[in-house]
Short mmCIF file of C-alpha atoms and ligand atoms in Angstrom, two decimals:
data_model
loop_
_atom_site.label_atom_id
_atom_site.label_comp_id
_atom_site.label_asym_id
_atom_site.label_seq_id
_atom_site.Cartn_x
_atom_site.Cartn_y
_atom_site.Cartn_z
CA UNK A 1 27.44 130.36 46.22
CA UNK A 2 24.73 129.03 47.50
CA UNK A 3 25.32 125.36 47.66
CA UNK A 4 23.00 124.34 50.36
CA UNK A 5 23.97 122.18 53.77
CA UNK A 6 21.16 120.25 52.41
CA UNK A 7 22.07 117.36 49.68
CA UNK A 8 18.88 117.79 48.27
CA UNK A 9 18.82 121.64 47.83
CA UNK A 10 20.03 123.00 44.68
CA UNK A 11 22.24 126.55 44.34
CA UNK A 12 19.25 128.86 44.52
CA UNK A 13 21.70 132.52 43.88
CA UNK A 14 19.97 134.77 41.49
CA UNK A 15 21.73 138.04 40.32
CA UNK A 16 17.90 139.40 41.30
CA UNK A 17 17.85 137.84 44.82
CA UNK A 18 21.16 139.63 45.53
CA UNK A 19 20.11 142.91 44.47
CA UNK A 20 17.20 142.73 45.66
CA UNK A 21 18.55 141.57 49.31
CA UNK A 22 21.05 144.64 48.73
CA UNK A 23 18.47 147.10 48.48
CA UNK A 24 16.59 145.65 51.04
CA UNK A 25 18.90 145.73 53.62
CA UNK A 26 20.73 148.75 52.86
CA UNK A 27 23.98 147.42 51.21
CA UNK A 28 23.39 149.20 47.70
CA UNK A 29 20.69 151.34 46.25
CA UNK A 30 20.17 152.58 42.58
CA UNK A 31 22.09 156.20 42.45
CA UNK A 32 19.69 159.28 41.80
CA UNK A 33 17.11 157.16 42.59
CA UNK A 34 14.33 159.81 43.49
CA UNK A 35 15.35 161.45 39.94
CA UNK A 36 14.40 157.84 37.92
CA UNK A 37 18.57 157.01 38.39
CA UNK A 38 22.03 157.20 36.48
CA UNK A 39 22.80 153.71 34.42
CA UNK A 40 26.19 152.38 35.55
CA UNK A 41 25.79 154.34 39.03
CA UNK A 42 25.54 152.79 42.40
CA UNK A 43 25.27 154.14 45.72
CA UNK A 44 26.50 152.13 48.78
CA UNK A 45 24.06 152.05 52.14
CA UNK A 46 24.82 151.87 55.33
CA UNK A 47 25.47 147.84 55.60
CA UNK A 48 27.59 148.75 52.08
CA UNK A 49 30.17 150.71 53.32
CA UNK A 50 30.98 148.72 55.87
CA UNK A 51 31.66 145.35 53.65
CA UNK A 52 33.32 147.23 51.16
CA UNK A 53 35.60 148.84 53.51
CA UNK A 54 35.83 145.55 54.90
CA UNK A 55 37.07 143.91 51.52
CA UNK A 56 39.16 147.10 51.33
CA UNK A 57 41.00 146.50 54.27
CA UNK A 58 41.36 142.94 53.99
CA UNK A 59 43.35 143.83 50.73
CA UNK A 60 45.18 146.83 51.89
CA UNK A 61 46.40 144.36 54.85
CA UNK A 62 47.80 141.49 52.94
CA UNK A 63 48.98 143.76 49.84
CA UNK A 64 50.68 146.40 52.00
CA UNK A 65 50.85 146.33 55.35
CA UNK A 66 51.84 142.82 55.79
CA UNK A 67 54.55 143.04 53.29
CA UNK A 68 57.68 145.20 53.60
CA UNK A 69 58.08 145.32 50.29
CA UNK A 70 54.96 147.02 48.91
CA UNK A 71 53.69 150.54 50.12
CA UNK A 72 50.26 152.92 49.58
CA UNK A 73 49.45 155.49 47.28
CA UNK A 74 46.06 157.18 47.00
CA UNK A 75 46.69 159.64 43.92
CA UNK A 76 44.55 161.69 42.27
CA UNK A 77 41.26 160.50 40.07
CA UNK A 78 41.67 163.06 37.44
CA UNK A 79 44.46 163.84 35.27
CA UNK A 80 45.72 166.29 32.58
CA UNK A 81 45.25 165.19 28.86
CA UNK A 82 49.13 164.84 28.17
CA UNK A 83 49.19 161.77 30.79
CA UNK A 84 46.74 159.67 28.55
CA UNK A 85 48.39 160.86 25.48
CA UNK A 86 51.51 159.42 26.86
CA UNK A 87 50.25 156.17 28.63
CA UNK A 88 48.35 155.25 24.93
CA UNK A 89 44.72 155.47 26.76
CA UNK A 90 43.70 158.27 24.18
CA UNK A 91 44.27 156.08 21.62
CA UNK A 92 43.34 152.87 22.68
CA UNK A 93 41.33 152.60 25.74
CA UNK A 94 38.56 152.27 23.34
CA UNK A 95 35.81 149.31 23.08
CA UNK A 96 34.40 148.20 19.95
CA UNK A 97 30.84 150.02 19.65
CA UNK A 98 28.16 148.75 16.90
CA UNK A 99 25.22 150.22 16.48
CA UNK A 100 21.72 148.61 15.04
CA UNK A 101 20.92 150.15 11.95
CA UNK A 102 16.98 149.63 12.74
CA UNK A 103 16.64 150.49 16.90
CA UNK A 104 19.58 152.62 17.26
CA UNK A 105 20.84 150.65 20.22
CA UNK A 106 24.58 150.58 20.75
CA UNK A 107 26.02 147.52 22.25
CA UNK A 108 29.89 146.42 22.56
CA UNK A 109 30.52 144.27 19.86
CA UNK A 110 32.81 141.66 21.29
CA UNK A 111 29.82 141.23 24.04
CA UNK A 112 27.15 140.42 21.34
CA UNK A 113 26.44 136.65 20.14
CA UNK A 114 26.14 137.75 17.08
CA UNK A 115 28.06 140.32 15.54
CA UNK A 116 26.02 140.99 12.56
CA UNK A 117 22.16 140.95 14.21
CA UNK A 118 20.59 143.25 17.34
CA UNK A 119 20.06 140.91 19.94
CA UNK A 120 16.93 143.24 20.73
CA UNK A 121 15.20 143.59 17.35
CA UNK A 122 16.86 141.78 15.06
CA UNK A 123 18.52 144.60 13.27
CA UNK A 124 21.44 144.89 11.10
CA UNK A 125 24.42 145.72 13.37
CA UNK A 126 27.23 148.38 11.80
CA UNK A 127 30.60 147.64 11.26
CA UNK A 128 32.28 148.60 14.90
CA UNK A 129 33.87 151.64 15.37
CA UNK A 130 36.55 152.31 18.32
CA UNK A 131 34.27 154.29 21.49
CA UNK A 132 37.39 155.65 24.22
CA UNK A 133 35.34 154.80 27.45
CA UNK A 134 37.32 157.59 29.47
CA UNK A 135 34.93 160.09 30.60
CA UNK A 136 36.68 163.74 29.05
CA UNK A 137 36.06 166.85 31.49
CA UNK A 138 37.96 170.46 31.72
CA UNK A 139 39.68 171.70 34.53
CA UNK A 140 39.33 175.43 35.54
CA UNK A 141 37.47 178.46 34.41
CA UNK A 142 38.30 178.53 31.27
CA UNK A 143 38.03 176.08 28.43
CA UNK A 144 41.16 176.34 26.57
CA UNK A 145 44.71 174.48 25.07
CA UNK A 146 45.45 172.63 27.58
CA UNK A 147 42.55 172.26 30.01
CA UNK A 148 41.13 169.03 29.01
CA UNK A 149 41.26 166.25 31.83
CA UNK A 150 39.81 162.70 32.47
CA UNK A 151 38.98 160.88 35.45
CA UNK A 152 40.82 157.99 35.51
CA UNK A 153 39.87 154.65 33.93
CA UNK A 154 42.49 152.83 36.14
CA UNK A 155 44.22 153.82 39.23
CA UNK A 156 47.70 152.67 37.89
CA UNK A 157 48.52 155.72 36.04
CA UNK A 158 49.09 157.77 39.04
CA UNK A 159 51.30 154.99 40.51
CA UNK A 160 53.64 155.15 37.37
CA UNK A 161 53.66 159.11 38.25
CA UNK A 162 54.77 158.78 41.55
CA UNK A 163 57.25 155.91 40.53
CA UNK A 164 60.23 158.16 41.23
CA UNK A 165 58.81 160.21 44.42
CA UNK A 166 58.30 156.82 46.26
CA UNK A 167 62.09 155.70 44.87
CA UNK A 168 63.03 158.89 47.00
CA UNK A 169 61.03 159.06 50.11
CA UNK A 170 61.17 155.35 50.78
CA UNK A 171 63.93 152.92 51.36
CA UNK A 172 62.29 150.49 48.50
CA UNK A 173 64.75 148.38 46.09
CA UNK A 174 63.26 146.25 43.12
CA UNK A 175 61.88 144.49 43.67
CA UNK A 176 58.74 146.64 45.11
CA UNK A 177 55.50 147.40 44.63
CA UNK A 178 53.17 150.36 44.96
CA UNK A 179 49.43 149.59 45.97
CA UNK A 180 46.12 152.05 45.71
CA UNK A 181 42.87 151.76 46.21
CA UNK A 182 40.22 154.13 44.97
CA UNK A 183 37.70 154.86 42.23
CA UNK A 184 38.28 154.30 38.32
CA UNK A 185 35.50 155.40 35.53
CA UNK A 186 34.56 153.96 32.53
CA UNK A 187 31.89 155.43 30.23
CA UNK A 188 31.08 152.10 29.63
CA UNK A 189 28.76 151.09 26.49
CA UNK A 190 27.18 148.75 27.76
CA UNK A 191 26.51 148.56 32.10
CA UNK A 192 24.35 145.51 33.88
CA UNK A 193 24.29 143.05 36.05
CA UNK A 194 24.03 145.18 39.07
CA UNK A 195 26.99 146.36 40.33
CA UNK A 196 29.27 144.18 37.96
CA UNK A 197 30.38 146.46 35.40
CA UNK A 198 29.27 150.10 36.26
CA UNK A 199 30.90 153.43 34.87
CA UNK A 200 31.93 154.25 38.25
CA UNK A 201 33.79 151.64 40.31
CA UNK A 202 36.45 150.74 42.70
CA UNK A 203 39.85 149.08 41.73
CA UNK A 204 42.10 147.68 43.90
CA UNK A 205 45.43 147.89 42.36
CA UNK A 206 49.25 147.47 42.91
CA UNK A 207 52.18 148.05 40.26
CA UNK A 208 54.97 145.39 41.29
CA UNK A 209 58.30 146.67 39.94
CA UNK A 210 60.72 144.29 38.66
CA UNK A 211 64.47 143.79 37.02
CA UNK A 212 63.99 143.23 33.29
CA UNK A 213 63.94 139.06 32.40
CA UNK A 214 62.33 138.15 36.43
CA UNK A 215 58.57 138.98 35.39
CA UNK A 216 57.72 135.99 34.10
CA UNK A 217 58.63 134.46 37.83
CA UNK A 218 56.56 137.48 39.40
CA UNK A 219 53.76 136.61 37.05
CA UNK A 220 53.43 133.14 38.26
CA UNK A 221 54.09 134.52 41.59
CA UNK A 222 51.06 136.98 41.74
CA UNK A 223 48.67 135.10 39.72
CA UNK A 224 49.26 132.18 42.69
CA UNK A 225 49.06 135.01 45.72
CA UNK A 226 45.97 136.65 44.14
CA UNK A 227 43.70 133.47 43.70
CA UNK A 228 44.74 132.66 48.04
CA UNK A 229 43.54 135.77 48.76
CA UNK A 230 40.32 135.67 46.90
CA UNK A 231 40.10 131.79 48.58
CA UNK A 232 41.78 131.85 52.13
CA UNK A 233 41.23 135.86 52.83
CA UNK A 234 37.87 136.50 51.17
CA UNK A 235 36.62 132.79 51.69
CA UNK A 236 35.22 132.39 48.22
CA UNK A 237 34.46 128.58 47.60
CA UNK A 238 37.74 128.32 44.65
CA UNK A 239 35.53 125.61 42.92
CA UNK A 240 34.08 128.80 41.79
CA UNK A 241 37.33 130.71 40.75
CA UNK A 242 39.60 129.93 37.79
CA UNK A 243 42.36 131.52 36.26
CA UNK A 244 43.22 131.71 32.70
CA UNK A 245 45.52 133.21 30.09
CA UNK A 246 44.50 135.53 27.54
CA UNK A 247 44.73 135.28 24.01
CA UNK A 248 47.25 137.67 22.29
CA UNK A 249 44.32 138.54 20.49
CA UNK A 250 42.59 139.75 24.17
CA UNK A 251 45.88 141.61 25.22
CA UNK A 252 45.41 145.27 26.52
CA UNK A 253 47.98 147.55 24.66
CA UNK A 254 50.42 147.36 27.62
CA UNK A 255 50.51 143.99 27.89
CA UNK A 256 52.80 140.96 27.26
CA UNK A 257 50.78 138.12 29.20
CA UNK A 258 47.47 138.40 31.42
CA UNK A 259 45.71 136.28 33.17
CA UNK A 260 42.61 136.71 34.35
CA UNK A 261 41.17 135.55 37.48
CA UNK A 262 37.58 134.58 36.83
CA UNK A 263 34.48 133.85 38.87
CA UNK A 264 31.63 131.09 37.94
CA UNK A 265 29.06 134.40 38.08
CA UNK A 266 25.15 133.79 37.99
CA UNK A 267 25.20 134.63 34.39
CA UNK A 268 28.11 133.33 32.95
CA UNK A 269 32.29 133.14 34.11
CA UNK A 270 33.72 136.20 33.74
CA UNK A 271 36.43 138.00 35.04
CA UNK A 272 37.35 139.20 38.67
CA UNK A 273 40.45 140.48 38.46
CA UNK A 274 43.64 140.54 35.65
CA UNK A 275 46.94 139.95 36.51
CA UNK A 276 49.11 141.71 33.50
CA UNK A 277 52.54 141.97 32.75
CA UNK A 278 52.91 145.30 31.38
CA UNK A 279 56.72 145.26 31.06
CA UNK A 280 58.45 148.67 31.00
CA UNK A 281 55.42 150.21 28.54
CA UNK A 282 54.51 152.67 30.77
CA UNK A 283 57.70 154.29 32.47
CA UNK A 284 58.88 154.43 28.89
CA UNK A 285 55.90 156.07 28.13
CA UNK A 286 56.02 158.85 30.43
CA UNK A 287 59.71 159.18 30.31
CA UNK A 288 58.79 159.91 26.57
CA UNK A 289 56.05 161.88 27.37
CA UNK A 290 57.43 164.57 30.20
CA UNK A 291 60.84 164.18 29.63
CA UNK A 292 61.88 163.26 33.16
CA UNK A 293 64.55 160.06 33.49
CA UNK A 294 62.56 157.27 35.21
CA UNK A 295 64.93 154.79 35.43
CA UNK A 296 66.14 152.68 38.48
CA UNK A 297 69.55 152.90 39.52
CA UNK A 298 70.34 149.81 41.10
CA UNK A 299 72.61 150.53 44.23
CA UNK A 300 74.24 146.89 44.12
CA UNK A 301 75.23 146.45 40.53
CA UNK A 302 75.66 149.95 39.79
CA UNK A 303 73.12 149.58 36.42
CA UNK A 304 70.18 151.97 35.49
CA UNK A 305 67.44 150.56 33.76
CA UNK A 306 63.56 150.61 33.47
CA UNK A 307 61.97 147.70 35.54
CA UNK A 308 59.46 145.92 34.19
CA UNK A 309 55.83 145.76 36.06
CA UNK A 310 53.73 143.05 36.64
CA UNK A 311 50.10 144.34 38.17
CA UNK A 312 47.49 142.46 39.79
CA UNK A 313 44.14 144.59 39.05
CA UNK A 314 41.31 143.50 41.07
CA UNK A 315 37.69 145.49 41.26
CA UNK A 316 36.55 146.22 44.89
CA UNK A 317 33.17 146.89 43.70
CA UNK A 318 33.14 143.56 41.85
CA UNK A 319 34.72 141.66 44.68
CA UNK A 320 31.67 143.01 46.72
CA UNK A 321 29.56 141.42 44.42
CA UNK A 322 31.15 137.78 44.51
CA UNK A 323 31.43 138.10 48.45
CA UNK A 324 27.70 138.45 48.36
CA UNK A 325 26.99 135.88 45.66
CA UNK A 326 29.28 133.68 47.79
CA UNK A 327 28.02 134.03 51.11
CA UNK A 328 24.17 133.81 50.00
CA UNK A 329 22.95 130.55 50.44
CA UNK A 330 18.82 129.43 51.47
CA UNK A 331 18.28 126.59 54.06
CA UNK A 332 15.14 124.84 54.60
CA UNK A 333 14.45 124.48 58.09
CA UNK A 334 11.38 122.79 58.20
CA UNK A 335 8.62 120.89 55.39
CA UNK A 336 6.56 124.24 55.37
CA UNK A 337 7.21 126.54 52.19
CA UNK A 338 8.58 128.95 54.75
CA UNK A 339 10.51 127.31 57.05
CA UNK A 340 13.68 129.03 54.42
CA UNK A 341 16.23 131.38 56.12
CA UNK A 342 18.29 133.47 53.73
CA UNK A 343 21.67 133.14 55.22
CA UNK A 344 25.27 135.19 54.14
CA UNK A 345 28.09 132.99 55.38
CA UNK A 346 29.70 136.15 54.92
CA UNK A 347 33.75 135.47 56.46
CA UNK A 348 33.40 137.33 60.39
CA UNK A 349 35.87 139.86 59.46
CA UNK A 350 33.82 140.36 56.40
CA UNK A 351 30.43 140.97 58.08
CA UNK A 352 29.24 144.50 58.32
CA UNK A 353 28.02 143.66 61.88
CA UNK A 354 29.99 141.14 63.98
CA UNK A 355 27.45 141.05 66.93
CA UNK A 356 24.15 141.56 67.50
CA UNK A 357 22.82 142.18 70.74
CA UNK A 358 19.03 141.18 71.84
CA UNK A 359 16.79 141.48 75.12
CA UNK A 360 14.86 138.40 75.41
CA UNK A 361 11.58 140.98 75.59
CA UNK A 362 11.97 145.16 74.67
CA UNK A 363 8.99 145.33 77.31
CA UNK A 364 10.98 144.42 80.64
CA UNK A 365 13.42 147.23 82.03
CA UNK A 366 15.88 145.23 83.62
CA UNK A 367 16.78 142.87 80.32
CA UNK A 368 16.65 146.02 78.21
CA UNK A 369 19.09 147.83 80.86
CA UNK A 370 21.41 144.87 81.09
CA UNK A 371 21.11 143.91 77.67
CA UNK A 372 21.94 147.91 76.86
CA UNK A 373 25.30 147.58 78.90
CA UNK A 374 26.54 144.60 76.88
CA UNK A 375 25.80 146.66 73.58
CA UNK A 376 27.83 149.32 75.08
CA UNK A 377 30.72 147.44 75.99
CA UNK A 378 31.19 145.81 72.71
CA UNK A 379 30.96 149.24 70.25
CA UNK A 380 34.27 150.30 70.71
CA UNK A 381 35.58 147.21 69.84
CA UNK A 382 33.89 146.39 66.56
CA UNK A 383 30.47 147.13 64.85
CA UNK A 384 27.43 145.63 66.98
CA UNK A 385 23.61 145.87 65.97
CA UNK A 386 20.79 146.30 68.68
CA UNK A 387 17.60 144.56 68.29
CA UNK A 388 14.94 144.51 70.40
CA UNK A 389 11.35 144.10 67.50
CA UNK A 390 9.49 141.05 67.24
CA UNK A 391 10.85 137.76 68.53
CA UNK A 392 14.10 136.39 68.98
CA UNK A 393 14.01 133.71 66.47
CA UNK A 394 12.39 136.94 63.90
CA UNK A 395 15.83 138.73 65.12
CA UNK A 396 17.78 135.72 63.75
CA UNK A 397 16.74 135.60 60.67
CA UNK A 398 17.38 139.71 59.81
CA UNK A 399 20.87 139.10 61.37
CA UNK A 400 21.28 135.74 59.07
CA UNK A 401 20.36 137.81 56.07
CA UNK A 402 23.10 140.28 56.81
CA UNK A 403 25.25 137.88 57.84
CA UNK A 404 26.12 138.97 61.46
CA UNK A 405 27.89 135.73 63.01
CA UNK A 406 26.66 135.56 66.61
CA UNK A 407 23.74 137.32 68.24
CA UNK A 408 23.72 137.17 72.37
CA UNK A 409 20.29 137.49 73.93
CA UNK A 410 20.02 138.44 77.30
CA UNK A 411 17.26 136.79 79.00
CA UNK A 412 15.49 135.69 82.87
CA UNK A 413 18.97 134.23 83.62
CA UNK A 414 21.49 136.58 82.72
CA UNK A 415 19.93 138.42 85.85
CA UNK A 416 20.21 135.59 87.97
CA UNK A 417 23.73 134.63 86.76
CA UNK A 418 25.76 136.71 84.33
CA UNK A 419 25.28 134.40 81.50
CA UNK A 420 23.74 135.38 77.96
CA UNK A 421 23.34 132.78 75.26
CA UNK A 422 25.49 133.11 71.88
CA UNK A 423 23.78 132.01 68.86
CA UNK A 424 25.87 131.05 66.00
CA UNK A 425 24.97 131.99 62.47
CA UNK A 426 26.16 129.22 60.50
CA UNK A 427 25.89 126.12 63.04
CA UNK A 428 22.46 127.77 64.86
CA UNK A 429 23.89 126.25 68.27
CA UNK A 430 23.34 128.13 71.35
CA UNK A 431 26.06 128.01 74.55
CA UNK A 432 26.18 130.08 77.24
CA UNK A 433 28.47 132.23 77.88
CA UNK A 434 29.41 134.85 80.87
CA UNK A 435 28.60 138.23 79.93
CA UNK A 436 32.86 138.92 81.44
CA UNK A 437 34.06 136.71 78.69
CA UNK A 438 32.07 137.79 75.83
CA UNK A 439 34.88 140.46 74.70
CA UNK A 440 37.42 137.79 74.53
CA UNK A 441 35.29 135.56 73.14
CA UNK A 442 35.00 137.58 70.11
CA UNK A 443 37.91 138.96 69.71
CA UNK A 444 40.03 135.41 69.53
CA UNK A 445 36.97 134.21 67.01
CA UNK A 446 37.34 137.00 64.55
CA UNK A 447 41.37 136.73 64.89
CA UNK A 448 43.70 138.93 64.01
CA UNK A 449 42.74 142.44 62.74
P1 ATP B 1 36.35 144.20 30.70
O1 ATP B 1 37.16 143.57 29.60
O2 ATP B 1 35.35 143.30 31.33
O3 ATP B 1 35.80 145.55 30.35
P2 ATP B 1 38.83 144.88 31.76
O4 ATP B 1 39.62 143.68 31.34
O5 ATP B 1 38.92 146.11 30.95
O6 ATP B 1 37.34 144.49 31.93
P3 ATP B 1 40.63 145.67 33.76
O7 ATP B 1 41.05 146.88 33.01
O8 ATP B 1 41.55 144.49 33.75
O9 ATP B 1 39.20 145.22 33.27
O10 ATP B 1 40.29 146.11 35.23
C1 ATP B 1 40.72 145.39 36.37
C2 ATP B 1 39.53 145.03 37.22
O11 ATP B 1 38.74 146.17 37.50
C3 ATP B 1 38.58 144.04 36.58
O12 ATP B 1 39.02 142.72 36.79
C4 ATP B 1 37.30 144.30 37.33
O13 ATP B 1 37.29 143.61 38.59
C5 ATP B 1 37.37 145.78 37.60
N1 ATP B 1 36.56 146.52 36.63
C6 ATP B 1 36.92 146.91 35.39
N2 ATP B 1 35.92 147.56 34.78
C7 ATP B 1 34.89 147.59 35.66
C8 ATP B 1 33.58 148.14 35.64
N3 ATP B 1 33.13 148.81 34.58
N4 ATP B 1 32.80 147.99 36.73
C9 ATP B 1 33.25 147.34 37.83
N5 ATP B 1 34.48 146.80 37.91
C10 ATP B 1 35.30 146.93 36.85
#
């Protein structure tokens, strides 16, 4: 997070920088915008989608399709009432809301410094009351018994669901896990800090089903796996990451132990992504609750029994957020006050753009033409930007703030010799490269895909 090549430069990331940078550039704009916007809404821009789907797929690849023993699910977002009545969310996905008894502002208590006083006016604060955050909606034509949905508040409810149709249509044994990806909401109280707690959001999430008495191994196991993957995968600095242990006192009502991964944000450490243990609570649950047996039978020992589930739960919306945080750094360049570039040392795989691809000059045919070809060549192979305004060194710096990692300008000698330069992002060196190797060049420094 922006801890400067420079000794004498101090972290300069501001959660207004980043936003500001994001709408900017395209990665994330205010939803309903034109309309004065929705709090708790975000829309992602073109540069947006493609990191997110980049963190998405960085996940989906070391979560499930590196591992034979974990497989996808993308389930449905909303589901019937009797689900949440069964899973306990009806009763206790709630926050504590207190209200000031002079402003009328509601805040979550448990976020407040003091509970007793409005941090805006001053106020007396009410006792809290319990607020259920799931956002309630009816399904079909006509509002009756039995009609009343919510959009999920977390993806793993339609895992536990489908517990028994993977059992059957797979050849998974515990222990195995089932992984999704896809949007939760939350009718949060209180939203802010840009994208980091909205009301609607992205989870990452995968239910790891194990024998009764092994999940406090798996625990340990996933709480270890999760913080590499935020370190060696995503390439967040881990001096920023920590991981700690609930309180019983924190505990969600599913859970035995959590721990929460947590990132050193601009305003404050606070939490990334949980890693719970929620034993057999929720097959229990909605074998009470529908009546169907949801047991394992275990082929080798010939026992049936409810496995216990440990769950690493990881937001993809807030993990875009500390990938940007991470990667944003500002290096002077020079003694003027602008001689700054605003760099993301975004990961390659990460960056929206890998390449960008320059004429020396937009005005001379024959660079534009050859420069056009190269473009061309690369597309199909991974997402390249084109730029031909202002000057090069201009060009660099709106590729830098993106954080595309090389940029190849054709110039006078490419038409003399094949060659373009490659400009690095993080190093700034030039080399020069033939415009046959370029391909291969790329490919073997982005690795495997
Ligand atoms: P908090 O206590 O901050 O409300 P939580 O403990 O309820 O969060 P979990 O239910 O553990 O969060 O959700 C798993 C992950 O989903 C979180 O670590 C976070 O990355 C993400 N997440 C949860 N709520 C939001 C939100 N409102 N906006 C964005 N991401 C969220």
């Amino acid at each position: 997070m922006a801890v400067d090549e420079q000794p004498d430069e101090q972290p300069t990331v501001t959660m207004d920088k980043i936003a500001s940078l994001a709408k900017r550039r395209g990665f994330v704009y205010g939803s309903s915008e034109i309309y004065g916007g929705l709090s708790g809404f975000w829309d992602y821009g073109p540069l947006g989608v493609e990191l997110k789907d980049n963190i998405r797929r960085s996940w989906w690849r070391s979560m499930v399709q590196l591992r034979p023993d974990v497989v996808g699910l993308d389930s449905a977002t909303m589901l019937p009432e009797v689900v949440w009545q069964a899973s306990g969310h009806l009763e206790n996905f709630t926050d504590p809301l207190a209200e000031c008894t002079v402003c009328r502002r509601r805040f979550r208590a448990d976020d407040v410094d003091n509970p007793e006083v409005c941090p805006e006016c001053g106020g007396r604060l009410t006792q809290p009351r319990r607020f259920n955050t799931m956002f309630k909606t009816n399904v079909g034509p006509i509002e009756a018994e039995g009609t009343a949905a919510y959009l999920r508040p977390e993806t793993a409810q339609g895992i536990f669901l489908n517990f028994k149709n993977v059992l059957q249509t797979t050849s998974q044994k515990v222990p195995f896990g089932i992984a999704q990806i896809g949007k939760s909401y939350r009718n949060e109280i209180t939203t802010g800090n840009f994208v980091f707690r909205s009301r609607e959001f992205e989870q990452m999430e995968m239910e790891f089903f194990v024998r009764p008495g092994t999940d406090d191994q798996w625990w340990e196991y996933w709480k270890e796996e999760r913080l590499r993957w935020w370190v060696e995968e995503l390439g967040i600095n881990s001096a920023h990451l920590t991981s700690r242990n609930h309180e019983p006192s924190e505990l969600s009502h599913y859970s035995k132990q959590t721990a929460d991964i947590e990132y050193a944000y601009p305003f404050g450490i606070r939490e990334l992504e949980g890693i719970a243990d929620r034993t057999d609570y929720d097959l229990k649950a909605h074998m009470a609750g529908s009546g169907q047996d949801l047991q394992y039978f275990d082929p080798e020992t010939g026992e049936h029994y409810v496995p216990y589930v440990i769950e690493p739960a990881a937001g993809l919306t807030r993990a875009f957020l500390v990938v940007l945080l991470d990667a944003y750094a500002e290096e002077r360049l020079g003694p003027k006050p602008g001689d700054v570039r605003t760099v993301l040392r975004l990961k390659p795989p990460l960056a929206p753009f890998k390449v960008a691809v320059f004429p020396l000059s937009a005005n001379k045919p024959d660079l534009v033409d050859r420069a056009r070809r190269i473009y061309d060549s690369l597309l199909p192979h991974f997402p390249a930007a084109w730029d031909d305004i202002g000057n090069v060194g201009k060009r660099y710096r709106r590729q830098d703030e993106v954080g595309t990692p090389w940029c190849v300008t054709v110039d006078y000698q490419t038409l003399e010799d094949g060659t373009v330069t490659i400009r690095d992002r993080d190093s700034m060196q030039q080399e020069r490269q033939a415009i046959d190797d370029l391909l291969a060049i790329f490919q073997e420094r982005l690795g495997p895909r």
